[in-house]
Short mmCIF file of C-alpha atoms in Angstrom, two decimals:
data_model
loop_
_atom_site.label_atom_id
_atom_site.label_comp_id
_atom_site.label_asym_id
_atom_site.label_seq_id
_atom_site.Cartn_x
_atom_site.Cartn_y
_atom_site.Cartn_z
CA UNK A 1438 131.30 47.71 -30.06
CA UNK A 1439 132.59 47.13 -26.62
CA UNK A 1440 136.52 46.56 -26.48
CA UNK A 1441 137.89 44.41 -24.24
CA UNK A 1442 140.22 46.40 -21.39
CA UNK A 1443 143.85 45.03 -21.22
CA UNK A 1444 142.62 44.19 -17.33
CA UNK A 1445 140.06 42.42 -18.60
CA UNK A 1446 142.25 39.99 -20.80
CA UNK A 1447 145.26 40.19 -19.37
CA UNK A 1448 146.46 37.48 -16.34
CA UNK A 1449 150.16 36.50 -15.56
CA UNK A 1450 151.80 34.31 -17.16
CA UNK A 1451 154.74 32.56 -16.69
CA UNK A 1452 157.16 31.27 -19.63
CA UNK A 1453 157.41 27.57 -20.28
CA UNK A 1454 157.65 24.87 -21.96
CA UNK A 1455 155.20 24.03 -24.53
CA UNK A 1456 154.35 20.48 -24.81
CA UNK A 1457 153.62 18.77 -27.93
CA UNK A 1458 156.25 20.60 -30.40
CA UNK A 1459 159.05 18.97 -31.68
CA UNK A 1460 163.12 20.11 -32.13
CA UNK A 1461 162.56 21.18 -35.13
CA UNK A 1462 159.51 23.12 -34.74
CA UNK A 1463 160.37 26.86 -36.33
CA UNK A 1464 160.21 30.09 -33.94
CA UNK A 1465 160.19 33.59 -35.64
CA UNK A 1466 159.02 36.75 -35.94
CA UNK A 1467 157.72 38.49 -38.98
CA UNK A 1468 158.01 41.68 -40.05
CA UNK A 1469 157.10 43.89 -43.65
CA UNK A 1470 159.17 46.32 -46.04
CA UNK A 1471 157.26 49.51 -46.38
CA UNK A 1472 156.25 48.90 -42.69
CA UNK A 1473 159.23 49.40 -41.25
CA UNK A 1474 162.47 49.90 -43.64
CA UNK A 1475 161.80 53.40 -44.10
CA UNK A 1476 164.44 55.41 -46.97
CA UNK A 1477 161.59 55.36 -49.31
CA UNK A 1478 163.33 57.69 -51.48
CA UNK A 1479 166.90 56.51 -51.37
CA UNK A 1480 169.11 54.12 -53.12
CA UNK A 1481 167.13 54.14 -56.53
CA UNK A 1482 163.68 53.28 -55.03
CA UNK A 1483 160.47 54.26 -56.40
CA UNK A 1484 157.26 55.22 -55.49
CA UNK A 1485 155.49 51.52 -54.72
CA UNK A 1486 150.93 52.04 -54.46
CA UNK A 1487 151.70 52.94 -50.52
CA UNK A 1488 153.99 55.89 -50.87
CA UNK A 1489 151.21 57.24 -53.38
CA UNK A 1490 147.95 56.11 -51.04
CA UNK A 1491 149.45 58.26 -47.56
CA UNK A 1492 149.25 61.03 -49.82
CA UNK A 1493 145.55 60.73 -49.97
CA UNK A 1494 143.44 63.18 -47.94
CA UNK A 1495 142.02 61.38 -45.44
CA UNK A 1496 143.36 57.90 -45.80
CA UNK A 1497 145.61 57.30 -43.44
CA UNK A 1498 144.97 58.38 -39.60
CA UNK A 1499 146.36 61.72 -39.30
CA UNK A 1500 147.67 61.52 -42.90
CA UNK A 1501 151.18 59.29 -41.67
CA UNK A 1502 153.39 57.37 -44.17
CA UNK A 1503 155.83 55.18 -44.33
CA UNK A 1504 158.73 57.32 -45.77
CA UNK A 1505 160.92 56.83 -42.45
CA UNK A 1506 158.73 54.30 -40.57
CA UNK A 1507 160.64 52.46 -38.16
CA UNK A 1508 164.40 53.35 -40.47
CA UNK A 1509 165.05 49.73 -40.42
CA UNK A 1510 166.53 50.28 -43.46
CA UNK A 1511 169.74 52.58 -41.42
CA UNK A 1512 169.68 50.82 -38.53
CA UNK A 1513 169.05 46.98 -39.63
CA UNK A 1514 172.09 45.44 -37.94
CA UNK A 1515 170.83 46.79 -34.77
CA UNK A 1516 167.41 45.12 -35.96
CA UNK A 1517 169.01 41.61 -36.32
CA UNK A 1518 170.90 41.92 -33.21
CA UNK A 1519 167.40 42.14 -31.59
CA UNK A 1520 166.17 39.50 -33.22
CA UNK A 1521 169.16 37.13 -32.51
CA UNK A 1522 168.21 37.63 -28.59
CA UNK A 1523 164.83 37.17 -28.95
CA UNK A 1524 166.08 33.18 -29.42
CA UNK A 1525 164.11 32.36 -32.60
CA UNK A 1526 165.62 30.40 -35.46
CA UNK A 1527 163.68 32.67 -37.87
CA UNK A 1528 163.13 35.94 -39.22
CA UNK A 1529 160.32 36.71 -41.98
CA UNK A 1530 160.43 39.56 -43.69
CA UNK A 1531 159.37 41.23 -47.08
CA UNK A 1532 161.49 42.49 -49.97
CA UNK A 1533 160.46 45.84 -51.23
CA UNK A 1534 159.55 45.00 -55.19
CA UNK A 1535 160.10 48.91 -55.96
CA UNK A 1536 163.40 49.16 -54.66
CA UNK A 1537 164.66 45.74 -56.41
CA UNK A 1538 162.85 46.65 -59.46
CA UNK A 1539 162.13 50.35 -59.68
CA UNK A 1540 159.51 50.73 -61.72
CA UNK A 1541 158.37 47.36 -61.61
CA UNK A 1542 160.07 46.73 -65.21
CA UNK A 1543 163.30 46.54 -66.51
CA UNK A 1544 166.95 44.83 -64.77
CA UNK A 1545 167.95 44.98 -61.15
CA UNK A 1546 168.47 47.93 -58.91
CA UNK A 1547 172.08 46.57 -57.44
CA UNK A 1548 172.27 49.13 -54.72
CA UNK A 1549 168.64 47.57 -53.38
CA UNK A 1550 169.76 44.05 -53.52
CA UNK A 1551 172.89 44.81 -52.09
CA UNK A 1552 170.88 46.08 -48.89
CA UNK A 1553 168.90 42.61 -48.32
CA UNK A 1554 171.90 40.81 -49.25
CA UNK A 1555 173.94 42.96 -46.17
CA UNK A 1556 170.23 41.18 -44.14
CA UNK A 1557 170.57 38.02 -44.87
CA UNK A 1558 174.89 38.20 -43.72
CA UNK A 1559 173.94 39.58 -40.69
CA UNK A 1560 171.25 37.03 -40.32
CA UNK A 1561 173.67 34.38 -40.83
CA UNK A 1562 176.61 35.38 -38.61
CA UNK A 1563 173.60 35.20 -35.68
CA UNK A 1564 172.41 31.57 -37.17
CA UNK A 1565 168.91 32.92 -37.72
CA UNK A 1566 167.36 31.73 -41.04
CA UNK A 1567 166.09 34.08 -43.60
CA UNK A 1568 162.11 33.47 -44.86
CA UNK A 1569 161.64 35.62 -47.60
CA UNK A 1570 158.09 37.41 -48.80
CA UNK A 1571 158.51 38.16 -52.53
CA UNK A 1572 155.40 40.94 -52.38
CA UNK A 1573 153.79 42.34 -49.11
CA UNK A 1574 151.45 44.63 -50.99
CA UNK A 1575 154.07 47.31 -52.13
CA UNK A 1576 153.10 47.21 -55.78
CA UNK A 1577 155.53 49.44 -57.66
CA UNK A 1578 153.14 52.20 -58.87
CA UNK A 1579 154.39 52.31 -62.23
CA UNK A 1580 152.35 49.30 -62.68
CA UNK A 1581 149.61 50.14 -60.38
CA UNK A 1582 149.36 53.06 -63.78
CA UNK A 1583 149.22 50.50 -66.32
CA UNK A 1584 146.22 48.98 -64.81
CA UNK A 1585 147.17 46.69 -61.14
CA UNK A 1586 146.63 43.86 -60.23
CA UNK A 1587 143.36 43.63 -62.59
CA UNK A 1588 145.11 43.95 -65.43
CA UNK A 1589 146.73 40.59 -66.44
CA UNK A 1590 150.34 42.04 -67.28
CA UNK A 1591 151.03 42.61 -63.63
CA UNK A 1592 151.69 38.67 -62.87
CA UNK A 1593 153.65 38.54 -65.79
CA UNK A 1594 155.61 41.64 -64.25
CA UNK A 1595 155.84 39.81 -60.73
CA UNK A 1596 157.44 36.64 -62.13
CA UNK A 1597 159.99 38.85 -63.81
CA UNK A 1598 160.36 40.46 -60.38
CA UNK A 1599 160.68 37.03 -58.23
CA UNK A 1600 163.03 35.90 -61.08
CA UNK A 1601 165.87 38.89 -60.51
CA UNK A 1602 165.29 38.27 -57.01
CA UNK A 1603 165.88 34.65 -56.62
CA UNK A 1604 168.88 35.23 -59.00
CA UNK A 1605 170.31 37.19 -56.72
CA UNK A 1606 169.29 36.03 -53.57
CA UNK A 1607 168.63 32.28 -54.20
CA UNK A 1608 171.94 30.86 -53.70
CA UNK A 1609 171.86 32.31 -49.25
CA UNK A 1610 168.05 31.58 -48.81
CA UNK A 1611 165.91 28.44 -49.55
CA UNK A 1612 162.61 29.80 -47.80
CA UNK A 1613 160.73 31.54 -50.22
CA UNK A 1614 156.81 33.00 -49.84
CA UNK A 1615 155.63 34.49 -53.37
CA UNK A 1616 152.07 36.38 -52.28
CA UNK A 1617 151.44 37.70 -48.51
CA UNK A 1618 147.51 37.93 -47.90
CA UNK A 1619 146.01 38.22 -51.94
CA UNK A 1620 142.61 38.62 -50.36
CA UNK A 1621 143.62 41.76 -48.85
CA UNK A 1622 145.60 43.01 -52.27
CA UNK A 1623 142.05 42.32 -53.67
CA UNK A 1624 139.92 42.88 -51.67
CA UNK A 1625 140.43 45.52 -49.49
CA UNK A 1626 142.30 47.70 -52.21
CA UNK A 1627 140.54 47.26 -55.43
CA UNK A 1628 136.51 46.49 -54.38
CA UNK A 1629 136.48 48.35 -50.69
CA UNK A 1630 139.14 51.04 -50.96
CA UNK A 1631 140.59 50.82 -47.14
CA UNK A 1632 143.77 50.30 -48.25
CA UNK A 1633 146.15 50.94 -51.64
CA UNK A 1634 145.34 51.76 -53.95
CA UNK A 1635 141.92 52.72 -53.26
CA UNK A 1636 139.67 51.49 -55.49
CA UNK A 1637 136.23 50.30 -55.74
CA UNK A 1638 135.37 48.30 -58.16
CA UNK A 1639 134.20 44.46 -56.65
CA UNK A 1640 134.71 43.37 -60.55
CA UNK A 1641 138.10 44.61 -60.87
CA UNK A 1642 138.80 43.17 -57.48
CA UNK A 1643 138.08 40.06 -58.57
CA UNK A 1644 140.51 40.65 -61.92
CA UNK A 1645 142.90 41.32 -59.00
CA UNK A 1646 142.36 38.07 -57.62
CA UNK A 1647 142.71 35.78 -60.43
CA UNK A 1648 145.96 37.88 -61.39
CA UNK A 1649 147.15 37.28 -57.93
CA UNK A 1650 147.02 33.98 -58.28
CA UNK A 1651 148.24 33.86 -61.82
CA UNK A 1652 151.16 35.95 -60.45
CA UNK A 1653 151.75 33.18 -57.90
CA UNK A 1654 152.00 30.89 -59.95
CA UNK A 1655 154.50 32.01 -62.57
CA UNK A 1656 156.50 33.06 -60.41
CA UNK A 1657 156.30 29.46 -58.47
CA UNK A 1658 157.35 28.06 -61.82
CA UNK A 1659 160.32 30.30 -62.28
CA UNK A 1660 161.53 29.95 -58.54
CA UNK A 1661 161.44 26.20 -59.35
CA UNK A 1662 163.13 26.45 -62.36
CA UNK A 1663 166.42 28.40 -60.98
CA UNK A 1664 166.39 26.12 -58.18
CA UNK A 1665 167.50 23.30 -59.51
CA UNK A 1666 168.97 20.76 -56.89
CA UNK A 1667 169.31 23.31 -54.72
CA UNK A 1668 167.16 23.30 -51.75
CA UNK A 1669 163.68 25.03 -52.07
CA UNK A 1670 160.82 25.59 -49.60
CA UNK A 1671 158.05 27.33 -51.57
CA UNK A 1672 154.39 28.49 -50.28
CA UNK A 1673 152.19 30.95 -50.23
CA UNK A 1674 150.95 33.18 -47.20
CA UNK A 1675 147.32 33.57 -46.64
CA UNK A 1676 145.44 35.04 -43.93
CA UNK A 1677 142.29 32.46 -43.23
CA UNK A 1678 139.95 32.49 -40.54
CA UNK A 1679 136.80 30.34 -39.54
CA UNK A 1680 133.34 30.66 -40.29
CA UNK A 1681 130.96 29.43 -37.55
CA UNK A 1682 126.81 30.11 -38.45
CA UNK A 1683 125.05 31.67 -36.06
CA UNK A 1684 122.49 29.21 -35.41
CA UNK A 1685 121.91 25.94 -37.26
CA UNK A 1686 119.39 27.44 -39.51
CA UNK A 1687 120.02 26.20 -43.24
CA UNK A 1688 120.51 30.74 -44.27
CA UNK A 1689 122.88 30.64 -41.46
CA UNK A 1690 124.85 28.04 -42.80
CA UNK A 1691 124.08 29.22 -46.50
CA UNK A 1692 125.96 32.48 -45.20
CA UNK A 1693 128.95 30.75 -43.92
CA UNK A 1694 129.72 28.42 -46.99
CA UNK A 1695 129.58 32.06 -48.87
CA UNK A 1696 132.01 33.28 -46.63
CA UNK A 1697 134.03 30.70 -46.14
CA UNK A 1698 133.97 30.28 -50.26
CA UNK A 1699 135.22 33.56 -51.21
CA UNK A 1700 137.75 34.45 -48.37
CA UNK A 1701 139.42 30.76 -48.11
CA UNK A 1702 138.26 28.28 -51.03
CA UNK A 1703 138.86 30.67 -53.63
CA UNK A 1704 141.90 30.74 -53.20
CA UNK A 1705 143.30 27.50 -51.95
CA UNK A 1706 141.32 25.51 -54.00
CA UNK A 1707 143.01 26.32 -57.56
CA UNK A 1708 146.66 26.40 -55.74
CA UNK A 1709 146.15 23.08 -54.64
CA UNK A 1710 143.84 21.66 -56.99
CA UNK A 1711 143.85 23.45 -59.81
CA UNK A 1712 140.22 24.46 -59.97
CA UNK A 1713 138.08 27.32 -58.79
CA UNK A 1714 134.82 26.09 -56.29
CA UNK A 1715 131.62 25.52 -58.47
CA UNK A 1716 129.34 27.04 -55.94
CA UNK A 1717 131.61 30.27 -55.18
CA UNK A 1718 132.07 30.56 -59.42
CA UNK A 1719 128.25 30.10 -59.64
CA UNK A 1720 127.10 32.61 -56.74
CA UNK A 1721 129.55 35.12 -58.40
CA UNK A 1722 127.70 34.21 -61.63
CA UNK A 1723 124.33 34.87 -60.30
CA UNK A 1724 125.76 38.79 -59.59
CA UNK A 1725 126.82 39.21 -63.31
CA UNK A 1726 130.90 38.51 -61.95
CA UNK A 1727 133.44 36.37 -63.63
CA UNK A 1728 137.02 35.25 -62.95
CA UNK A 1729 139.07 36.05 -66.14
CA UNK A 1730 140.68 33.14 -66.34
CA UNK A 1731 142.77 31.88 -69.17
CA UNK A 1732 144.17 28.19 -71.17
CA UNK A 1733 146.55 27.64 -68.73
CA UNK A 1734 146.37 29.77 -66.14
CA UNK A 1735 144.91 27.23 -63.81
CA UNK A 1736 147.74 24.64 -64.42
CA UNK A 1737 150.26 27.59 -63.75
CA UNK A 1738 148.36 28.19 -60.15
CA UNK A 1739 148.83 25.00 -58.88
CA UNK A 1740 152.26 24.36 -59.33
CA UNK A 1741 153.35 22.49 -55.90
CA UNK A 1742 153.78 23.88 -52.99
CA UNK A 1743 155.76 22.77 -50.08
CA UNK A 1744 154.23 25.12 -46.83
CA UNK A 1745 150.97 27.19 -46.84
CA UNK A 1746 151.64 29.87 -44.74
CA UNK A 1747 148.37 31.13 -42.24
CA UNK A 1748 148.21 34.63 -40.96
CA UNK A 1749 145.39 34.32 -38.08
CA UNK A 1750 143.70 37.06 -36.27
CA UNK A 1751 140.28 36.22 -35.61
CA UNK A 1752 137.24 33.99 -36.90
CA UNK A 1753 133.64 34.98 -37.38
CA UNK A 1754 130.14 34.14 -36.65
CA UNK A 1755 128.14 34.70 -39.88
CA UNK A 1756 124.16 35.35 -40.08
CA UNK A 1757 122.29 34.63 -42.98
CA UNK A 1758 119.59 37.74 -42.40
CA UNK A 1759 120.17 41.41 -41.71
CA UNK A 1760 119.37 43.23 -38.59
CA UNK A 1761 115.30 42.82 -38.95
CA UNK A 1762 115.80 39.26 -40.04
CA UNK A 1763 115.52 39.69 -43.65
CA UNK A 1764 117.36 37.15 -46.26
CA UNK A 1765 117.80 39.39 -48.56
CA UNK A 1766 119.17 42.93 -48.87
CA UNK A 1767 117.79 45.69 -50.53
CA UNK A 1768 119.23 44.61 -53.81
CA UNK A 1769 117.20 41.21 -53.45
CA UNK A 1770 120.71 39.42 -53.20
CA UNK A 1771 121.29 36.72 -49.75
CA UNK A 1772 122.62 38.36 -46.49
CA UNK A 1773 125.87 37.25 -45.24
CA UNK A 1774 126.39 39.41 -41.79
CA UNK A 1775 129.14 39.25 -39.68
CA UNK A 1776 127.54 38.76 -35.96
CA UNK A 1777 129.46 40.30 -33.14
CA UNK A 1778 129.84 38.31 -30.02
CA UNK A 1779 130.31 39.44 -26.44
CA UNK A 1780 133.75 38.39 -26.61
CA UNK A 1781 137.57 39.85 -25.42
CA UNK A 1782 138.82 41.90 -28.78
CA UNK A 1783 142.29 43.31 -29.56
CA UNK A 1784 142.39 47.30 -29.62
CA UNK A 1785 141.58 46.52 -33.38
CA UNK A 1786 138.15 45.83 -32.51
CA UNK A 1787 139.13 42.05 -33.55
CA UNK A 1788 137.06 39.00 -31.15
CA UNK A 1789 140.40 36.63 -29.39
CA UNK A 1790 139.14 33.14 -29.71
CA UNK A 1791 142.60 31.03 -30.04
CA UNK A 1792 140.28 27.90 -30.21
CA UNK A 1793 139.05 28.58 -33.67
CA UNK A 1794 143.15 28.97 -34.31
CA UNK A 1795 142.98 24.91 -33.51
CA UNK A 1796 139.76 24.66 -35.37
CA UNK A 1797 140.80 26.35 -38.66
CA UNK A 1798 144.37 24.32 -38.62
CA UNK A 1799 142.77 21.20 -38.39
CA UNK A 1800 140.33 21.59 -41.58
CA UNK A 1801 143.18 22.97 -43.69
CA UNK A 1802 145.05 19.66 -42.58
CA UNK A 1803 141.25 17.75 -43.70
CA UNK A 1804 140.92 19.63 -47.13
CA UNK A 1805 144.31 20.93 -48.59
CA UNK A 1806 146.98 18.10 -46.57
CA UNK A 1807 149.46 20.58 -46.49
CA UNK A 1808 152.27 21.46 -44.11
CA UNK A 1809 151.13 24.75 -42.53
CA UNK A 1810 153.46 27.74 -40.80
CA UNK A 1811 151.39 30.15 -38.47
CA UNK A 1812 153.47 33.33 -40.48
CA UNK A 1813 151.29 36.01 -38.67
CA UNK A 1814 149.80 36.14 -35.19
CA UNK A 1815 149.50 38.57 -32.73
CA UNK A 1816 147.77 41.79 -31.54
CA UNK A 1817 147.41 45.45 -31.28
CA UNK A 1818 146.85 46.69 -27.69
CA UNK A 1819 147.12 50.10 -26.28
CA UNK A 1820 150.65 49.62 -24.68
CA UNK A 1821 151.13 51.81 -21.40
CA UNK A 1822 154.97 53.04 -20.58
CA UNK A 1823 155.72 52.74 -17.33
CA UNK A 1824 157.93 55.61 -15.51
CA UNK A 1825 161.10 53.36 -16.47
CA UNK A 1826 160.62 52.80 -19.42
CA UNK A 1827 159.43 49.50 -19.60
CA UNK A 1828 155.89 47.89 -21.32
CA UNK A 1829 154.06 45.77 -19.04
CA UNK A 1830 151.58 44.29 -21.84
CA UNK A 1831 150.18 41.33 -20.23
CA UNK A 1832 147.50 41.29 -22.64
CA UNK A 1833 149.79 40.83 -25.82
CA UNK A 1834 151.66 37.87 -23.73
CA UNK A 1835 148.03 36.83 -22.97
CA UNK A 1836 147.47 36.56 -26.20
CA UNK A 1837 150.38 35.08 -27.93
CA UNK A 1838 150.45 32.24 -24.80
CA UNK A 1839 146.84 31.27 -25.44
CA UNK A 1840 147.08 31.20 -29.38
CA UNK A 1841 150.37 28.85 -29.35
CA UNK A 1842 148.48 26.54 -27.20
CA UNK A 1843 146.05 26.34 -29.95
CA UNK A 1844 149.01 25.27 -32.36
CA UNK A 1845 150.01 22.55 -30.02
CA UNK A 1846 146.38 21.45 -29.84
CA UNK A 1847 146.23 21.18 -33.74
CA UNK A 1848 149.28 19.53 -33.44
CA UNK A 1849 148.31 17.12 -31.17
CA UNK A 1850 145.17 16.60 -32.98
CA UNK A 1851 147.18 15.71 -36.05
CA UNK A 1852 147.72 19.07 -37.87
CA UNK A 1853 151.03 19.42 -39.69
CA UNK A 1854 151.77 22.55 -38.48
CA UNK A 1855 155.25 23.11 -38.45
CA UNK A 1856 156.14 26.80 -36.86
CA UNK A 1857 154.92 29.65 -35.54
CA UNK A 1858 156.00 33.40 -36.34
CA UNK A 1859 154.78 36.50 -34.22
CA UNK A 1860 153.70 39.55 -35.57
CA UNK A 1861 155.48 41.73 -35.54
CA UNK A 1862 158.70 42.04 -33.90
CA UNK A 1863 158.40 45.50 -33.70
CA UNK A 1864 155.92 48.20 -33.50
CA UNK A 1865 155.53 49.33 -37.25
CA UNK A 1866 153.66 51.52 -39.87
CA UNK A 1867 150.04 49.72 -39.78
CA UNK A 1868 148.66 50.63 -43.16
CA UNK A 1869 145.51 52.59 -43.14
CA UNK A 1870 145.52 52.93 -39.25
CA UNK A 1871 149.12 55.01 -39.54
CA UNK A 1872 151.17 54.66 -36.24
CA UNK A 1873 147.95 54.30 -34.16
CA UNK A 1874 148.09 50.47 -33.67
CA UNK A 1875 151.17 48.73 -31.66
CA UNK A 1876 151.32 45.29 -32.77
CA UNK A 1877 155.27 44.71 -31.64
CA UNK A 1878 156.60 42.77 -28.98
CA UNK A 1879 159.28 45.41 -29.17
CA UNK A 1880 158.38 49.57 -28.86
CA UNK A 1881 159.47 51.67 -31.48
CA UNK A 1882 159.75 55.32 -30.06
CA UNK A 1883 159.26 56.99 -33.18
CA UNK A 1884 160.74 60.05 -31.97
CA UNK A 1885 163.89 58.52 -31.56
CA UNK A 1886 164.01 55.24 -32.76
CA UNK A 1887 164.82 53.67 -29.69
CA UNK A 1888 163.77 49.91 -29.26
CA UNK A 1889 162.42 49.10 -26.07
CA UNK A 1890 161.46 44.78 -25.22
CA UNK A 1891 158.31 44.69 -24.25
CA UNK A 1892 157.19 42.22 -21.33
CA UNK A 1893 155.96 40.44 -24.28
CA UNK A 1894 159.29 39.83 -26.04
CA UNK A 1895 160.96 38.50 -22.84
CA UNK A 1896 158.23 36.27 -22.35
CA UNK A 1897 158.60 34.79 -26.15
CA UNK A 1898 162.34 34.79 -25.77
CA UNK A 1899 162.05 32.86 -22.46
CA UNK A 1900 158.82 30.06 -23.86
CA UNK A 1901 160.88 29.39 -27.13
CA UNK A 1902 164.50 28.49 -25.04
CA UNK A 1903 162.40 26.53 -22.72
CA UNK A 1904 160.19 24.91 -25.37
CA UNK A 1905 163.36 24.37 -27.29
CA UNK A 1906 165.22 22.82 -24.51
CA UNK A 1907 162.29 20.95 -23.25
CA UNK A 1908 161.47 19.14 -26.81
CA UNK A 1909 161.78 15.26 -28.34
CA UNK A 1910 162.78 14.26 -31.64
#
């Protein structure tokens, strides 16, 4: 794999307006819990999968954790304060399930809500609006012991969990996100291992999935319930991409609907309509897999929504044959390959095509008519500092410039889309990959804590005041 140089993406840019969104179009940027709040042992909070996962030989690059990560959790007015001059309206974040709940059962921790309730003050006093992520994978390992997400208990446990935590926090905040990214809770941590809590098992993963969902759900309900008349924004985050086929061939395309079935209509199809897709249910059939779904369940699932939130990174060519052309794989089951292109990647080894940002918008407006906010978007590059101090990453501003012009184009196209949040705000604790990946428009020296802008942050400061200023009604 040949990564793309920041030279070789990078061009100046210059901040301006962006035509085509409205006044009320949101600007944010997003950020996690155990990514960046650090004081993983203090104030009553437990052990969530991730504090157990770092401690795994081999892991996590150079065996890193998030015990102080970016100390967010000391030095959070400071945080906010950055945010506020950044000049977006919005700040997403995560609440940290383990340190409301310790133990994932049982009443509040006071001393943890009292931390995100000291947030969302200083959040207010700068007039930036809190967005709230109930669970950004930070399962409280208590339960991860009684079985995960596989084990139908644990959505039970979550609604509890969103329950204290609207109770508490419901009355200062009206937008409210119950799963971030289920496909990667699944997925990657129960059938490939990458991530926490390790496992391997594509059966239980798909336990996981269903329990996600379930969890969603009941916890939907309940945040619905305590609302009342007051006002509510509700959604789910998930992070979707395109499937494109190779070539036109009918295995090509085969490949793709696979794809495309079990990373994106899995699970918007039973939150919006209440139903799992035939085909994927049949193809998971055909490999002896089942969803273990309950009377009920599906009903719970699709309790309305009012945004879908998108976390966009990249979209994919798919091939329906392996590398010597064969349909089949050595188990006799069909080949769905993921085809590189000779494209400009991210330092993740991710292909930047912001047009498939515009293409993937526009079919979730087609299939699933729902207002959409872009919660996650942006990229890891290997950030240079510069003698003074400063971090010239034309490549990140490359990025984030060419990927809001998709939204616009959506927009214009007719796509609800209705905001756009950058990951991250700062550089942060990036899971599996340890402090190796910079995805912040502001540096974290993690030596010292120090915040630095990045050339990227100024840039997004200056496009949303003039984007802002420059918009109609």
């Amino acid at each position: 794999m040949k990564l793309i140089t920041p030279q070789a993406y990078a061009r100046s840019i210059t901040p301006r307006a962006v035509t085509g969104l409205p006044a009320d179009f949101r600007w944010g940027v997003a950020t996690a819990a155990y990514q960046i709040e650090g004081a993983a042992a203090e104030d009553g909070r437990t052990a969530s999968i991730w504090d157990t996962y770092c401690r795994v030989p081999g892991a996590v690059v150079r065996g890193e954790n998030g015990d102080v990560a970016c100390d967010h959790y000391h030095r959070m007015p400071e945080d906010v304060q950055l945010i506020a001059d950044l000049g977006v309206d919005t700040y997403r974040f995560s609440l940290a399930w383990p340190r409301i709940q310790p133990g994932g059962r049982g009443p509040a921790n006071q001393r943890g809500l009292d931390f995100y309730k000291r947030l969302i003050d200083e959040l207010d006093a700068k007039g930036v609006t809190p967005w709230i992520t109930l669970y950004h994978w930070d399962l409280p390992q208590e339960l991860e012991d009684a079985g995960g997400w596989p084990a139908r208990d644990t959505a039970y446990r979550f609604a509890e969990y969103a329950q204290l935590a609207y109770d508490a926090l419901g009355d200062r905040v009206t937008h409210w996100t119950t799963l971030n990214e289920p496909w990667c809770s699944a997925m990657l941590g129960y059938a490939y291992g990458v991530q926490a809590p390790g496992r391997k098992d594509f059966g239980q993963a798909l336990d996981a999935v269903h329990h996600l969902l379930l969890g969603h759900g009941l916890a939907a309900r309940c945040l619905r319930g305590a609302a009342g008349d007051h006002p509510l924004e509700l959604g789910i985050t998930l992070n979707l991409g395109t499937a494109t086929p190779e070539t036109d061939s009918e295995a090509d395309r085969e490949a793709c609907r696979r794809a495309d079935g079990l990373g994106r209509r899995l699970y918007l199809d039973p939150i919006v309509y209440g139903r799992y897709p035939e085909d994927v249910l049949d193809d998971l059939a055909a490999t002896g897999n089942r969803l273990p779904v309950q009377d009920g369940d599906l009903e719970a699932i699709s309790t309305p929504l009012d945004v879908l939130g998108v976390n966009f990174y990249r979209g994919t060519l798919f091939s329906g044959a392996d590398e010597n052309g064969s349909p089949v794989d050595a188990d006799g089951r069909p080949v769905t390959r993921a085809v590189e292109r000779d494209l400009p990647r991210t330092g993740m080894g991710w292909e930047i095509i912001p047009s498939e940002l515009t293409e993937l918008l526009l079919r979730l407006e087609d299939d699933y008519h729902l207002p959409t906010v872009i919660t996650e978007n942006g990229a890891a590059f290997a950030d240079t500092v510069a003698e003074d101090g400063a971090v010239h990453d034309a490549d990140r501003t490359t990025y984030l410039a060419d990927h809001i012009d998709a939204v616009a184009a959506a927009r214009a196209q007719g796509a609800d889309v209705r905001g756009y949040f950058a990951w991250s705000l700062m550089d942060n604790f990036e899971w599996s990959y340890g402090y190796d990946k910079r995805f912040g428009i502001v540096r974290v020296d993690y030596a010292t804590q120090e915040r630095t802008l990045k050339d990227s942050a100024k840039w997004y400061r200056d496009t949303v005041r003039l984007t802002r200023n420059g918009a109609t009604q």
